[in-house]
mmCIF file of N, CA and C in Angstrom:
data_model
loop_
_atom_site.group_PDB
_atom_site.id
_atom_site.type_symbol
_atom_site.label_atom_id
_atom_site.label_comp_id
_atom_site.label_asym_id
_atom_site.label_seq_id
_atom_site.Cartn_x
_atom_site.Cartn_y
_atom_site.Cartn_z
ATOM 1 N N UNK A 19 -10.206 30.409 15.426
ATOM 2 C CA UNK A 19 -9.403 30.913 14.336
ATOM 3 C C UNK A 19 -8.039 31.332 14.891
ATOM 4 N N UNK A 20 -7.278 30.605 14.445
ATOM 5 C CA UNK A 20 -5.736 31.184 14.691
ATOM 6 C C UNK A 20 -5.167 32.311 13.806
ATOM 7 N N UNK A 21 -5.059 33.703 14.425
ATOM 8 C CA UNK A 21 -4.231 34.410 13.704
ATOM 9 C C UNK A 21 -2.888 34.268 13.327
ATOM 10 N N UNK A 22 -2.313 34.660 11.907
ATOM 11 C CA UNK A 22 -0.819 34.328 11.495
ATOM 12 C C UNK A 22 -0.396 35.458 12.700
ATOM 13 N N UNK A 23 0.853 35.380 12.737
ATOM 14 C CA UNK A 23 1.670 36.218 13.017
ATOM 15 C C UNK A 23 1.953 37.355 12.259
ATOM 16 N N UNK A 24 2.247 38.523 13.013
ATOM 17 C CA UNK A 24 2.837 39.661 12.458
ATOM 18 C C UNK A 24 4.120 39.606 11.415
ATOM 19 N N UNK A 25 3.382 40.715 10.629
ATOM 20 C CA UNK A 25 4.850 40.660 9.899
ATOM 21 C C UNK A 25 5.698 41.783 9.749
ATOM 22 N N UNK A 26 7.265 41.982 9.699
ATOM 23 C CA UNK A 26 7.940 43.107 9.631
ATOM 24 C C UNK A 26 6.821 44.112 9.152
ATOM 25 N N UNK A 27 6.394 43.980 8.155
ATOM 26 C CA UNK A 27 5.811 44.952 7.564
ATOM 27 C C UNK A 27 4.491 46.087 8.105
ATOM 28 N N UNK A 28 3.732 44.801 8.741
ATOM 29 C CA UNK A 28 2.294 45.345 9.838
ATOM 30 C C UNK A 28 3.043 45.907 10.958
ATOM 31 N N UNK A 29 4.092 45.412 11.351
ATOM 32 C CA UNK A 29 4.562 45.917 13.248
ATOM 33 C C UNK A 29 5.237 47.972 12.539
ATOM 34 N N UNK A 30 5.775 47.636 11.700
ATOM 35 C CA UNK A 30 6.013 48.989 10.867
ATOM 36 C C UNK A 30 4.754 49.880 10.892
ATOM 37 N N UNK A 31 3.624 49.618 9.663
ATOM 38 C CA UNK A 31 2.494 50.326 9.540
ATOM 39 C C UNK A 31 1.796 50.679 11.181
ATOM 40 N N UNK A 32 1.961 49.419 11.978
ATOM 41 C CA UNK A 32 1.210 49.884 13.518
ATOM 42 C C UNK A 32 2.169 50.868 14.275
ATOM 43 N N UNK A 33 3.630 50.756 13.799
ATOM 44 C CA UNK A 33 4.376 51.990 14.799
ATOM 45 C C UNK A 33 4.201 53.100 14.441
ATOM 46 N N UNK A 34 3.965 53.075 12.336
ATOM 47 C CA UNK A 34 3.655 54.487 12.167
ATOM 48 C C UNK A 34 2.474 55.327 11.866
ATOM 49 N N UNK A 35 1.362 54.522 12.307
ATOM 50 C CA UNK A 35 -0.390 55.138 12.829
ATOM 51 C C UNK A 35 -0.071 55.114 14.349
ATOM 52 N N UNK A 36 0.825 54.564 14.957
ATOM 53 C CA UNK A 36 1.018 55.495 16.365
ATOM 54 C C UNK A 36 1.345 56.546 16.813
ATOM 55 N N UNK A 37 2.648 57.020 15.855
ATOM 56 C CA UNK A 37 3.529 57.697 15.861
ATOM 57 C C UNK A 37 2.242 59.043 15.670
ATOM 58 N N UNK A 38 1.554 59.313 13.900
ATOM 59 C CA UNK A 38 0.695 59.953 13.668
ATOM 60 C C UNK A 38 -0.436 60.475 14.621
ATOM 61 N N UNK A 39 -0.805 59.212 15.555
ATOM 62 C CA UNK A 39 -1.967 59.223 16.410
ATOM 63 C C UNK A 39 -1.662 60.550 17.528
ATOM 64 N N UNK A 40 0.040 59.875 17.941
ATOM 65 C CA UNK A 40 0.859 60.706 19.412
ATOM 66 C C UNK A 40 0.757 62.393 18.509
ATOM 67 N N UNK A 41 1.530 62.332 17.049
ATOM 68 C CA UNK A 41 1.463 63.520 16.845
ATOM 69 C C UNK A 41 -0.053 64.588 16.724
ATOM 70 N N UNK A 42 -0.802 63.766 15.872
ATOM 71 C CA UNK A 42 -2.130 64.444 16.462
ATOM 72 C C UNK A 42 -2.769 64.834 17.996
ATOM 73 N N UNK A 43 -2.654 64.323 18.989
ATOM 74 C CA UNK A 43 -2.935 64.103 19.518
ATOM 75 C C UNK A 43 -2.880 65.624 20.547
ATOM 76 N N UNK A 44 -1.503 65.870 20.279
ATOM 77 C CA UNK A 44 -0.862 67.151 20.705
ATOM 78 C C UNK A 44 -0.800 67.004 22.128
ATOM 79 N N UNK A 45 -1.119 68.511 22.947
ATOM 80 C CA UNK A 45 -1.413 68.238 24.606
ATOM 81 C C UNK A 45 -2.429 67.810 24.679
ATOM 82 N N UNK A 46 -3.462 67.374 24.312
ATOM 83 C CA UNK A 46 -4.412 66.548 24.893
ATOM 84 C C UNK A 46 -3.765 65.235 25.372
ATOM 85 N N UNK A 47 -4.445 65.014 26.403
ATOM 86 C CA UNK A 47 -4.139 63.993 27.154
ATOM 87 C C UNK A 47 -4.525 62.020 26.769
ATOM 88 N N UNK A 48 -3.992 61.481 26.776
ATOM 89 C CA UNK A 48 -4.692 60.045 26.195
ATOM 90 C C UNK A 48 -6.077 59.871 26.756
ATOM 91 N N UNK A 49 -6.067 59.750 27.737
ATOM 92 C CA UNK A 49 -7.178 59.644 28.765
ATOM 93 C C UNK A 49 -8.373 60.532 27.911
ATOM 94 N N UNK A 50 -8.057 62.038 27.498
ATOM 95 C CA UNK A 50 -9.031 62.948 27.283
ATOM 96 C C UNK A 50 -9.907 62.355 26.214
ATOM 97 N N UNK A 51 -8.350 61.701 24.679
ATOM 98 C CA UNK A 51 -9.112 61.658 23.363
ATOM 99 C C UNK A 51 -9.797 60.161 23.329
ATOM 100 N N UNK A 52 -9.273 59.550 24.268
ATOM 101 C CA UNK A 52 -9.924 57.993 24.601
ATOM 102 C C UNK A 52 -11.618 58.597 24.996
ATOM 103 N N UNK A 53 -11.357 59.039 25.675
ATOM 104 C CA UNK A 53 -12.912 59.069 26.246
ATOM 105 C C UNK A 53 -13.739 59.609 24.861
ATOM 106 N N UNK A 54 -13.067 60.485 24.247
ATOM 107 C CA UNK A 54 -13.613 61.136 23.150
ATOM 108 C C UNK A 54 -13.957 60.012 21.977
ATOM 109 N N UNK A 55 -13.275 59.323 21.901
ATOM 110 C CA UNK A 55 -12.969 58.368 21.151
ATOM 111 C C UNK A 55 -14.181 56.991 21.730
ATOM 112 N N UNK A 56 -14.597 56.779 22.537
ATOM 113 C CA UNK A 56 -14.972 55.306 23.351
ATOM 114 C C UNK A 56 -14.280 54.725 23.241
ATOM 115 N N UNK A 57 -13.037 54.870 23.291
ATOM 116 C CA UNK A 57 -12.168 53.808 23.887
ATOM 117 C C UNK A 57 -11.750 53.796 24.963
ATOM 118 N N UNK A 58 -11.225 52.886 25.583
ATOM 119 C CA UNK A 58 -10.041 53.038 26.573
ATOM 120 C C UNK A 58 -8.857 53.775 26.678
ATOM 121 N N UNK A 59 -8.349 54.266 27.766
ATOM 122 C CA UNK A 59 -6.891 54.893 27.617
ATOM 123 C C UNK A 59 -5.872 53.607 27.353
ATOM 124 N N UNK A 60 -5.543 52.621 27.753
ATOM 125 C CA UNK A 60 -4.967 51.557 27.717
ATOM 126 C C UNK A 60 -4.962 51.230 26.486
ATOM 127 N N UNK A 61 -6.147 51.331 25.540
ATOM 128 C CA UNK A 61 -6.151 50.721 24.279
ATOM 129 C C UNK A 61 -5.348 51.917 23.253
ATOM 130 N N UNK A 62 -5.692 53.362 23.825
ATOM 131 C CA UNK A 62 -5.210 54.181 22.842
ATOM 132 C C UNK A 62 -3.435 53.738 23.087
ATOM 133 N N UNK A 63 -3.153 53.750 24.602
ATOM 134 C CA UNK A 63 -1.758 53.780 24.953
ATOM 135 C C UNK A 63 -1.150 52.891 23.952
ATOM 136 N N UNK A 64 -1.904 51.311 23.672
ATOM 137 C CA UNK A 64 -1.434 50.403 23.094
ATOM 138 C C UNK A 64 -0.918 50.845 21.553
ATOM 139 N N UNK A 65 -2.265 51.762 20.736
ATOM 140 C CA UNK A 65 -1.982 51.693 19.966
ATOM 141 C C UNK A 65 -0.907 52.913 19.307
ATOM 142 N N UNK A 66 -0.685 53.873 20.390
ATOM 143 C CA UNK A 66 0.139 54.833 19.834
ATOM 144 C C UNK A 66 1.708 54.091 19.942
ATOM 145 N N UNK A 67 1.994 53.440 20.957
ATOM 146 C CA UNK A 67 2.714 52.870 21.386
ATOM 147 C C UNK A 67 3.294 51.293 20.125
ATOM 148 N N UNK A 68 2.588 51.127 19.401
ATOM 149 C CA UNK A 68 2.927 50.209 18.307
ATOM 150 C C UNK A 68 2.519 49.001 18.670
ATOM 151 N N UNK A 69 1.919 48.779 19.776
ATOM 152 C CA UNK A 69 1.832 47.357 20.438
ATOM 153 C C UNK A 69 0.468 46.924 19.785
ATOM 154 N N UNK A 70 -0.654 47.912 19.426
ATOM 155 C CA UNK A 70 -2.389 47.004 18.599
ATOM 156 C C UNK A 70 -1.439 47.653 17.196
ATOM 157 N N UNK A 71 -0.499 47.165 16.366
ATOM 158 C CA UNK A 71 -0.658 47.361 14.984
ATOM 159 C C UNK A 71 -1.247 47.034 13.613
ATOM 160 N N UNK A 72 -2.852 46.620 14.054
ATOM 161 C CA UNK A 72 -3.752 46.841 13.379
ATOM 162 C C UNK A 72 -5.162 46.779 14.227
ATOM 163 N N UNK A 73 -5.700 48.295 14.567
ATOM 164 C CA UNK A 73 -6.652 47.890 15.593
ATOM 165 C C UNK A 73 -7.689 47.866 14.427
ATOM 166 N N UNK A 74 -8.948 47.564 15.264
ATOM 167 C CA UNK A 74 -10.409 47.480 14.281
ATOM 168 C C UNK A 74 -10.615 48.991 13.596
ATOM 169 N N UNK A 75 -11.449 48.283 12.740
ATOM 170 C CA UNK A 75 -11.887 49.691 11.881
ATOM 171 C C UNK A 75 -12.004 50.618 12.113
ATOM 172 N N UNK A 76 -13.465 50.078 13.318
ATOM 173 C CA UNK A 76 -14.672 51.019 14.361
ATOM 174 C C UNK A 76 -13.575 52.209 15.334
ATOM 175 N N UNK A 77 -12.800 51.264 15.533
ATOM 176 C CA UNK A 77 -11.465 52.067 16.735
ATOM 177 C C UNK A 77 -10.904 53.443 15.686
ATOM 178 N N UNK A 78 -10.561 52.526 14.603
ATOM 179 C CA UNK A 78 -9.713 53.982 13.931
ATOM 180 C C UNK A 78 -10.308 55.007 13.266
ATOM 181 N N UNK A 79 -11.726 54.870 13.068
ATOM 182 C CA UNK A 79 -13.194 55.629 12.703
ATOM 183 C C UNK A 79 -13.053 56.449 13.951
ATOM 184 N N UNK A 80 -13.434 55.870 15.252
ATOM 185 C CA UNK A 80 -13.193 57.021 16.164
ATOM 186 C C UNK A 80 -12.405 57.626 16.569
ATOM 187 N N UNK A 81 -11.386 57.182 16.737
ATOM 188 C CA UNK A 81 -10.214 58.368 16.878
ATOM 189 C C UNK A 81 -10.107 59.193 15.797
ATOM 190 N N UNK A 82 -10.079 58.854 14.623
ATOM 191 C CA UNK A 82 -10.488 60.151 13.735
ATOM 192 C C UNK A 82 -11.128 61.097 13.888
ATOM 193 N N UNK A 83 -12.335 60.800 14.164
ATOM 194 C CA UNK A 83 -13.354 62.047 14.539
ATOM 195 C C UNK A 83 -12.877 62.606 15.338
ATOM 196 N N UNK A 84 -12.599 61.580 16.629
ATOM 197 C CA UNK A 84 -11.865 62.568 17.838
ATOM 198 C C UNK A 84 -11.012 63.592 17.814
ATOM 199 N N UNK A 85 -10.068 63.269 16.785
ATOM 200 C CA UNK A 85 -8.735 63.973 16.403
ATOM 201 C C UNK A 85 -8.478 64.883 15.346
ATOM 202 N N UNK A 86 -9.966 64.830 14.746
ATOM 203 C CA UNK A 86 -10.413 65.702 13.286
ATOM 204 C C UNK A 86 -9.579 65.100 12.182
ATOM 205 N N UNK A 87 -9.381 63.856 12.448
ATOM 206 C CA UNK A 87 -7.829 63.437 10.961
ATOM 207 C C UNK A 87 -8.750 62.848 10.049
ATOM 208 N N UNK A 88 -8.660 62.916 8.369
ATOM 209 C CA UNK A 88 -9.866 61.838 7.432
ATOM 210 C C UNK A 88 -9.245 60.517 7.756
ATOM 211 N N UNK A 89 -10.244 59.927 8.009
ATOM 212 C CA UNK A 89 -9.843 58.086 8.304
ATOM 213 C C UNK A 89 -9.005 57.992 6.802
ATOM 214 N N UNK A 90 -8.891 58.557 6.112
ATOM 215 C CA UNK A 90 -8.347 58.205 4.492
ATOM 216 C C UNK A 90 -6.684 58.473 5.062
ATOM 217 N N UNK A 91 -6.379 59.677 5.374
ATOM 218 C CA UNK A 91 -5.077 59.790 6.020
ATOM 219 C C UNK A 91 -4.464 59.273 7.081
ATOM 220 N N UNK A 92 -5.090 58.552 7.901
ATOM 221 C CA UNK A 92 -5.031 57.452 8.648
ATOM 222 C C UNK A 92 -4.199 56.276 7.600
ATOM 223 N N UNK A 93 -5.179 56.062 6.949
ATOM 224 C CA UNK A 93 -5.297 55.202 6.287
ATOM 225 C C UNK A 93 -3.843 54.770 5.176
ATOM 226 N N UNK A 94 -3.262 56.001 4.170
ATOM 227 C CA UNK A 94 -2.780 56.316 3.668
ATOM 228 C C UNK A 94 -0.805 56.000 4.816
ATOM 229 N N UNK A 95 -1.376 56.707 5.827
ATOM 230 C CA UNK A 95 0.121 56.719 6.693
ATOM 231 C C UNK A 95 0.124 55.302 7.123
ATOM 232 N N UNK A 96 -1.104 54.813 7.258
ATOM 233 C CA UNK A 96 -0.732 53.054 7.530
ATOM 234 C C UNK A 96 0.071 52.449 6.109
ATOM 235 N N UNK A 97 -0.664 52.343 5.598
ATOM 236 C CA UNK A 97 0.364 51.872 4.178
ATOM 237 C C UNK A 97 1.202 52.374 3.567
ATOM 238 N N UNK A 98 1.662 53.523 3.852
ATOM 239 C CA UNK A 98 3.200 54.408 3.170
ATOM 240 C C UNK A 98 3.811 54.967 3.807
ATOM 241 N N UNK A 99 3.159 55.729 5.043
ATOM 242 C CA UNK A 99 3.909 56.427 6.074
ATOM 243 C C UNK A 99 3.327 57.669 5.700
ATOM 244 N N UNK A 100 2.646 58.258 4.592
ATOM 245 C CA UNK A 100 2.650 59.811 4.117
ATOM 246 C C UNK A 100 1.077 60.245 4.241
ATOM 247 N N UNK A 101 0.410 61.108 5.063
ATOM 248 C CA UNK A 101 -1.100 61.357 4.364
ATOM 249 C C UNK A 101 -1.059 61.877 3.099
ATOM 250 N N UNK A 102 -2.197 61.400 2.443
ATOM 251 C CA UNK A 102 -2.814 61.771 1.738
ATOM 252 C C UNK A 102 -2.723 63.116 0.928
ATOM 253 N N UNK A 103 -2.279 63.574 -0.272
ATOM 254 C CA UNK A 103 -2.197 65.026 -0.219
ATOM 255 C C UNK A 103 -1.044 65.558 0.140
ATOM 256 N N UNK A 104 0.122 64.665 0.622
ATOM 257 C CA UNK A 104 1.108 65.124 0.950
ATOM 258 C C UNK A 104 2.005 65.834 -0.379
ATOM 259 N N UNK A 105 2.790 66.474 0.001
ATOM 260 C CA UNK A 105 3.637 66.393 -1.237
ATOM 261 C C UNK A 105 5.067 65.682 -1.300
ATOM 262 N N UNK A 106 5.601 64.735 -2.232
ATOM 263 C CA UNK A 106 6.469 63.709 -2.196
ATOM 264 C C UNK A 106 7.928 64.221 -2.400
#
């Protein structure tokens, strides 16, 4: 299966569930919430970093937990930039 290419729009939504990820993230260390997470540090690096701008589900299920965020506000800042509940 050949994936399309990215589009302006996904490389956007993946810089700004990174951006969210780095800000949650606080002083904890990548390394720390990766492990927390089962992921890799490399993979979190990738994705705070904008470079996985759309990782798997399972991935963004766990860093949630890890990070206490609702996968819904995750979710929400992928497609608008704003969680959930915000006020506009």
């Amino acid at each position: 299966m050949i994936r399309p290419p990215l589009t302006p729009n996904l490389i956007a939504a993946g810089e700004r569930l990174g951006a969210a990820l780095r800000s949650a993230r606080g002083t904890r260390s990548q390394a720390e919430v990766a492990l927390a997470a089962g992921i890799s540090p490399e993979t979190l690096r990738k994705i705070e970093g904008g470079r996985v701008p759309t990782p798997a589900f399972g991935t963004i299920v766990c860093l949630s937990e890890a990070l206490g965020i609702p996968v819904a506000d995750l979710a929400e800042i992928w497609l608008t930039g704003t969680p959930a509940g915000t006020p506009s």
